[in-house]
Amino acid sequence: MASAEAQARRPQLQIRGAQSSSSILVNSCQRGNPMLPHIKGVAWEYADIVPDYQVGLSSGVLFLSLKYHRLHPEYIYTRIQKLAHMYTLRVLLILCDVSDHQPAIRELTKAAVIHRLVIMVAWSAEEGARYLETYKAFEQKPPDLIRARVGEDPMSILQSVLTQVRGINKADVLTLATRYHSFYDMVRQTPEQLLVLPGMGDRKARSLAQAFREPFRADGAKNEQKPAEASWEDALPDHFESLPEEEQLRIAMQLSMESS
């Protein structure tokens, strides 16, 4: 009872500004950002939040202009430190407004990997605004909307299966389906026989033949029972139990040492 009361009194971890809202929450430090006038698909409002934008209860966005990054390279690292471990989806939205952008993006990519950030690069303020709107619009949407759909016809299923093999594309699947009458005929081919097909190089042919012959479970070999090794106890003489105790001990020690 006491533990339940203590748990009830314990403050719940909350993200500042994380109220349930249909609007994009904007940090007041983003006043004047050129993206704001282009956010028209969803509502937005200023709020007391740690990131620059909050596009969901567990989604925070930091914004960085590369032109500003050149003048203040330490700024983004300070913002990342303040963000700490907040939010599940952590986005670094970069506005690419300089011509020589490769070194900066390479540096920021390394920082994003270390601090678990997703990088999105916008080439204009309008594009950056579309990213924010899309994140907010899809906040409550299931992943089925962007998940690849596989048709129910045999050719679609065959393409879905065979393109999982490294190097095999849809054109290769069409070639295989045209050449062989059934999947059974296909899997019986050797790498040399597959090699004669148009567009099927040596690497593709070997990868495909290997995929056809590999076990379905990678750990299958580990699960196979190994034959039990003979124990030194199996080498004891038949009359061992009738021997004196000292003789039994001597034989047992000798056989144990020989088997080790």
CSV table of C-alpha atoms in Angstrom, one decimal:
chain,number,residue,atom,x,y,z
A,1,MET,CA,0.0,0.0,0.0
A,2,ALA,CA,2.8,2.4,1.0
A,3,SER,CA,4.8,1.6,-2.2
A,4,ALA,CA,1.7,2.3,-4.3
A,5,GLU,CA,1.2,5.7,-2.7
A,6,ALA,CA,4.9,6.5,-3.1
A,7,GLN,CA,4.7,5.6,-6.8
A,8,ALA,CA,1.6,7.8,-7.2
A,9,ARG,CA,3.4,10.7,-5.6
A,10,ARG,CA,6.5,10.2,-7.9
A,11,PRO,CA,6.5,12.9,-10.6
A,12,GLN,CA,6.1,11.5,-14.1
A,13,LEU,CA,8.8,12.3,-16.7
A,14,GLN,CA,7.4,14.8,-19.1
A,15,ILE,CA,8.8,16.6,-22.1
A,16,ARG,CA,8.5,20.3,-21.9
A,17,GLY,CA,5.8,21.6,-24.3
A,18,ALA,CA,4.7,18.1,-25.1
A,19,GLN,CA,1.0,18.7,-24.7
A,20,SER,CA,-1.3,16.9,-27.0
A,21,SER,CA,-1.7,19.3,-29.9
A,22,SER,CA,-2.5,19.3,-33.6
A,23,SER,CA,-0.1,22.1,-34.2
A,24,ILE,CA,3.7,22.1,-34.8
A,25,LEU,CA,5.3,23.6,-31.6
A,26,VAL,CA,7.9,26.1,-32.4
A,27,ASN,CA,10.7,27.3,-30.1
A,28,SER,CA,10.7,31.1,-29.7
A,29,CYS,CA,14.3,31.2,-30.8
A,30,GLN,CA,13.1,30.4,-34.3
A,31,ARG,CA,11.3,33.7,-34.8
A,32,GLY,CA,12.2,35.0,-38.2
A,33,ASN,CA,13.1,31.6,-39.6
A,34,PRO,CA,12.4,31.7,-43.3
A,35,MET,CA,10.6,28.3,-43.1
A,36,LEU,CA,7.8,29.6,-40.9
A,37,PRO,CA,5.8,31.6,-43.6
A,38,HIS,CA,5.8,28.4,-45.8
A,39,ILE,CA,4.2,26.2,-43.1
A,40,LYS,CA,0.6,26.3,-44.4
A,41,GLY,CA,-0.5,22.7,-44.4
A,42,VAL,CA,-0.8,22.5,-40.6
A,43,ALA,CA,-1.1,25.0,-37.8
A,44,TRP,CA,1.9,26.0,-35.8
A,45,GLU,CA,2.4,28.0,-32.5
A,46,TYR,CA,5.2,29.0,-30.2
A,47,ALA,CA,5.8,26.9,-27.1
A,48,ASP,CA,8.4,26.4,-24.4
A,49,ILE,CA,10.2,23.4,-25.8
A,50,VAL,CA,13.8,22.3,-25.9
A,51,PRO,CA,14.2,21.5,-29.7
A,52,ASP,CA,13.5,24.1,-32.4
A,53,TYR,CA,10.3,22.3,-33.5
A,54,GLN,CA,8.2,19.5,-32.0
A,55,VAL,CA,6.3,17.6,-34.7
A,56,GLY,CA,4.9,14.9,-32.4
A,57,LEU,CA,4.8,13.9,-28.7
A,58,SER,CA,8.0,11.9,-29.3
A,59,SER,CA,9.5,13.8,-32.3
A,60,GLY,CA,11.8,16.8,-32.0
A,61,VAL,CA,13.6,18.7,-34.7
A,62,LEU,CA,16.7,20.8,-34.5
A,63,PHE,CA,17.2,23.3,-37.3
A,64,LEU,CA,20.6,24.4,-38.7
A,65,SER,CA,21.5,26.7,-41.5
A,66,LEU,CA,24.9,25.8,-43.0
A,67,LYS,CA,25.7,29.5,-43.5
A,68,TYR,CA,25.1,30.0,-39.8
A,69,HIS,CA,27.1,26.9,-39.0
A,70,ARG,CA,30.1,28.3,-40.7
A,71,LEU,CA,30.0,31.4,-38.5
A,72,HIS,CA,29.1,29.6,-35.2
A,73,PRO,CA,30.3,25.9,-35.5
A,74,GLU,CA,29.8,25.3,-31.8
A,75,TYR,CA,26.1,26.3,-31.8
A,76,ILE,CA,24.6,22.9,-33.0
A,77,TYR,CA,26.7,20.9,-30.5
A,78,THR,CA,25.4,23.1,-27.6
A,79,ARG,CA,21.8,22.5,-28.8
A,80,ILE,CA,22.4,18.7,-29.1
A,81,GLN,CA,23.7,18.6,-25.5
A,82,LYS,CA,20.5,20.4,-24.3
A,83,LEU,CA,18.4,17.9,-26.2
A,84,ALA,CA,20.2,15.1,-24.2
A,85,HIS,CA,18.1,11.9,-24.5
A,86,MET,CA,14.7,13.5,-25.1
A,87,TYR,CA,12.4,12.3,-27.9
A,88,THR,CA,12.4,9.0,-29.7
A,89,LEU,CA,12.6,10.6,-33.2
A,90,ARG,CA,15.4,13.2,-33.2
A,91,VAL,CA,15.8,15.1,-36.5
A,92,LEU,CA,18.5,17.4,-37.5
A,93,LEU,CA,17.0,19.5,-40.3
A,94,ILE,CA,19.8,21.2,-42.3
A,95,LEU,CA,19.2,24.1,-44.7
A,96,CYS,CA,21.8,23.9,-47.4
A,97,ASP,CA,22.3,27.6,-48.2
A,98,VAL,CA,26.0,27.4,-49.2
A,99,SER,CA,27.7,26.2,-52.3
A,100,ASP,CA,30.6,24.2,-50.7
A,101,HIS,CA,28.4,22.1,-48.4
A,102,GLN,CA,30.1,18.6,-48.6
A,103,PRO,CA,32.6,19.1,-45.7
A,104,ALA,CA,30.0,20.5,-43.3
A,105,ILE,CA,27.4,17.8,-44.1
A,106,ARG,CA,30.1,15.1,-43.6
A,107,GLU,CA,30.9,16.6,-40.2
A,108,LEU,CA,27.3,16.8,-39.2
A,109,THR,CA,26.6,13.3,-40.4
A,110,LYS,CA,29.2,12.0,-38.0
A,111,ALA,CA,27.7,14.0,-35.1
A,112,ALA,CA,24.2,12.7,-36.0
A,113,VAL,CA,25.4,9.1,-35.9
A,114,ILE,CA,26.9,9.6,-32.4
A,115,HIS,CA,23.9,11.4,-31.0
A,116,ARG,CA,21.2,9.3,-32.6
A,117,LEU,CA,19.9,12.0,-34.9
A,118,VAL,CA,18.2,11.6,-38.3
A,119,ILE,CA,19.5,14.1,-40.9
A,120,MET,CA,17.2,15.7,-43.3
A,121,VAL,CA,18.7,18.2,-45.9
A,122,ALA,CA,16.5,20.9,-47.4
A,123,TRP,CA,17.7,22.9,-50.3
A,124,SER,CA,15.2,25.7,-49.7
A,125,ALA,CA,13.1,27.1,-46.9
A,126,GLU,CA,10.0,25.8,-48.7
A,127,GLU,CA,11.4,22.3,-48.8
A,128,GLY,CA,12.2,22.5,-45.1
A,129,ALA,CA,8.7,23.6,-44.3
A,130,ARG,CA,7.3,20.6,-46.3
A,131,TYR,CA,9.4,18.2,-44.2
A,132,LEU,CA,8.0,19.7,-41.0
A,133,GLU,CA,4.4,19.5,-42.3
A,134,THR,CA,4.9,15.9,-43.4
A,135,TYR,CA,6.3,14.8,-40.0
A,136,LYS,CA,3.3,16.4,-38.3
A,137,ALA,CA,0.7,15.1,-40.8
A,138,PHE,CA,2.0,11.5,-40.4
A,139,GLU,CA,2.3,11.6,-36.6
A,140,GLN,CA,-0.6,9.3,-36.0
A,141,LYS,CA,-0.4,7.3,-39.3
A,142,PRO,CA,0.5,3.6,-39.3
A,143,PRO,CA,3.6,2.5,-41.1
A,144,ASP,CA,1.5,0.6,-43.6
A,145,LEU,CA,1.1,3.7,-45.7
A,146,ILE,CA,4.8,3.7,-46.6
A,147,ARG,CA,5.4,0.0,-46.4
A,148,ALA,CA,6.1,-1.7,-49.8
A,149,ARG,CA,3.1,-3.7,-51.0
A,150,VAL,CA,3.6,-7.0,-52.7
A,151,GLY,CA,1.1,-8.1,-55.2
A,152,GLU,CA,-0.7,-11.4,-54.9
A,153,ASP,CA,0.1,-12.6,-58.4
A,154,PRO,CA,2.9,-15.2,-58.9
A,155,MET,CA,5.3,-12.8,-60.7
A,156,SER,CA,5.1,-10.2,-58.0
A,157,ILE,CA,5.7,-12.8,-55.3
A,158,LEU,CA,8.7,-14.2,-57.3
A,159,GLN,CA,10.2,-10.7,-57.7
A,160,SER,CA,9.8,-10.0,-54.0
A,161,VAL,CA,11.6,-13.2,-53.1
A,162,LEU,CA,14.4,-13.2,-55.6
A,163,THR,CA,15.3,-9.5,-55.3
A,164,GLN,CA,16.3,-10.3,-51.7
A,165,VAL,CA,19.4,-12.0,-53.2
A,166,ARG,CA,22.3,-9.6,-53.5
A,167,GLY,CA,22.6,-8.2,-57.0
A,168,ILE,CA,19.4,-9.7,-58.4
A,169,ASN,CA,17.0,-7.0,-59.8
A,170,LYS,CA,13.6,-7.2,-61.4
A,171,ALA,CA,15.0,-7.5,-64.9
A,172,ASP,CA,17.0,-10.6,-63.8
A,173,VAL,CA,13.8,-12.1,-62.3
A,174,LEU,CA,12.0,-11.6,-65.6
A,175,THR,CA,14.8,-13.3,-67.4
A,176,LEU,CA,14.7,-16.3,-65.0
A,177,ALA,CA,10.9,-16.5,-65.2
A,178,THR,CA,11.1,-16.5,-69.0
A,179,ARG,CA,13.8,-19.1,-69.3
A,180,TYR,CA,12.5,-21.6,-66.7
A,181,HIS,CA,9.0,-23.1,-66.6
A,182,SER,CA,8.8,-23.3,-62.8
A,183,PHE,CA,10.5,-22.3,-59.6
A,184,TYR,CA,11.5,-25.9,-59.2
A,185,ASP,CA,13.4,-25.9,-62.5
A,186,MET,CA,15.0,-22.6,-61.5
A,187,VAL,CA,16.5,-23.8,-58.2
A,188,ARG,CA,18.0,-26.9,-59.7
A,189,GLN,CA,20.4,-24.9,-61.9
A,190,THR,CA,24.1,-24.7,-61.2
A,191,PRO,CA,26.0,-21.4,-61.3
A,192,GLU,CA,27.5,-22.4,-64.7
A,193,GLN,CA,24.0,-22.9,-66.1
A,194,LEU,CA,22.7,-19.6,-64.7
A,195,LEU,CA,25.8,-17.8,-66.1
A,196,VAL,CA,24.6,-18.3,-69.7
A,197,LEU,CA,21.5,-16.1,-69.1
A,198,PRO,CA,21.5,-12.5,-70.4
A,199,GLY,CA,22.7,-10.1,-67.8
A,200,MET,CA,23.6,-12.8,-65.3
A,201,GLY,CA,27.3,-12.3,-64.4
A,202,ASP,CA,29.4,-14.7,-62.4
A,203,ARG,CA,28.7,-12.9,-59.1
A,204,LYS,CA,25.0,-12.9,-59.6
A,205,ALA,CA,24.9,-16.6,-60.7
A,206,ARG,CA,26.9,-17.7,-57.7
A,207,SER,CA,24.9,-15.6,-55.3
A,208,LEU,CA,21.6,-17.0,-56.6
A,209,ALA,CA,22.8,-20.6,-56.7
A,210,GLN,CA,24.1,-20.2,-53.1
A,211,ALA,CA,20.8,-18.8,-51.9
A,212,PHE,CA,18.9,-21.7,-53.5
A,213,ARG,CA,21.1,-24.2,-51.6
A,214,GLU,CA,21.5,-22.6,-48.2
A,215,PRO,CA,19.5,-23.9,-45.3
A,216,PHE,CA,16.5,-21.7,-44.3
A,217,ARG,CA,17.9,-21.3,-40.8
A,218,ALA,CA,21.4,-20.0,-40.4
A,219,ASP,CA,21.8,-21.7,-37.0
A,220,GLY,CA,20.7,-25.1,-38.3
A,221,ALA,CA,24.2,-26.5,-38.2
A,222,LYS,CA,24.6,-25.4,-34.6
A,223,ASN,CA,21.4,-27.2,-33.5
A,224,GLU,CA,22.5,-30.5,-35.0
A,225,GLN,CA,23.3,-33.0,-32.3
A,226,LYS,CA,26.9,-34.0,-32.3
A,227,PRO,CA,27.7,-37.7,-31.6
A,228,ALA,CA,28.5,-38.2,-28.0
A,229,GLU,CA,32.2,-38.6,-27.3
A,230,ALA,CA,33.4,-41.7,-25.6
A,231,SER,CA,34.0,-41.3,-21.8
A,232,TRP,CA,36.9,-42.7,-19.9
A,233,GLU,CA,34.3,-44.5,-17.9
A,234,ASP,CA,33.4,-46.7,-20.9
A,235,ALA,CA,37.0,-48.1,-20.9
A,236,LEU,CA,36.7,-49.5,-17.4
A,237,PRO,CA,37.2,-53.3,-17.3
A,238,ASP,CA,34.2,-55.5,-16.7
A,239,HIS,CA,35.5,-56.8,-13.4
A,240,PHE,CA,36.2,-53.2,-12.2
A,241,GLU,CA,33.7,-53.3,-9.3
A,242,SER,CA,35.2,-56.5,-7.9
A,243,LEU,CA,38.7,-55.0,-7.7
A,244,PRO,CA,40.1,-53.6,-4.4
A,245,GLU,CA,39.3,-49.9,-3.8
A,246,GLU,CA,42.9,-48.8,-4.3
A,247,GLU,CA,43.2,-50.6,-7.6
A,248,GLN,CA,39.9,-49.0,-8.8
A,249,LEU,CA,41.2,-45.6,-7.9
A,250,ARG,CA,44.5,-46.2,-9.8
A,251,ILE,CA,42.8,-47.4,-12.9
A,252,ALA,CA,40.3,-44.6,-12.8
A,253,MET,CA,43.0,-41.9,-12.5
A,254,GLN,CA,45.1,-43.5,-15.3
A,255,LEU,CA,42.2,-43.6,-17.7
A,256,SER,CA,41.1,-40.1,-16.8
A,257,MET,CA,44.6,-38.7,-17.5
A,258,GLU,CA,44.8,-40.5,-20.8
A,259,SER,CA,41.5,-39.1,-22.0
A,260,SER,CA,42.2,-35.5,-21.0
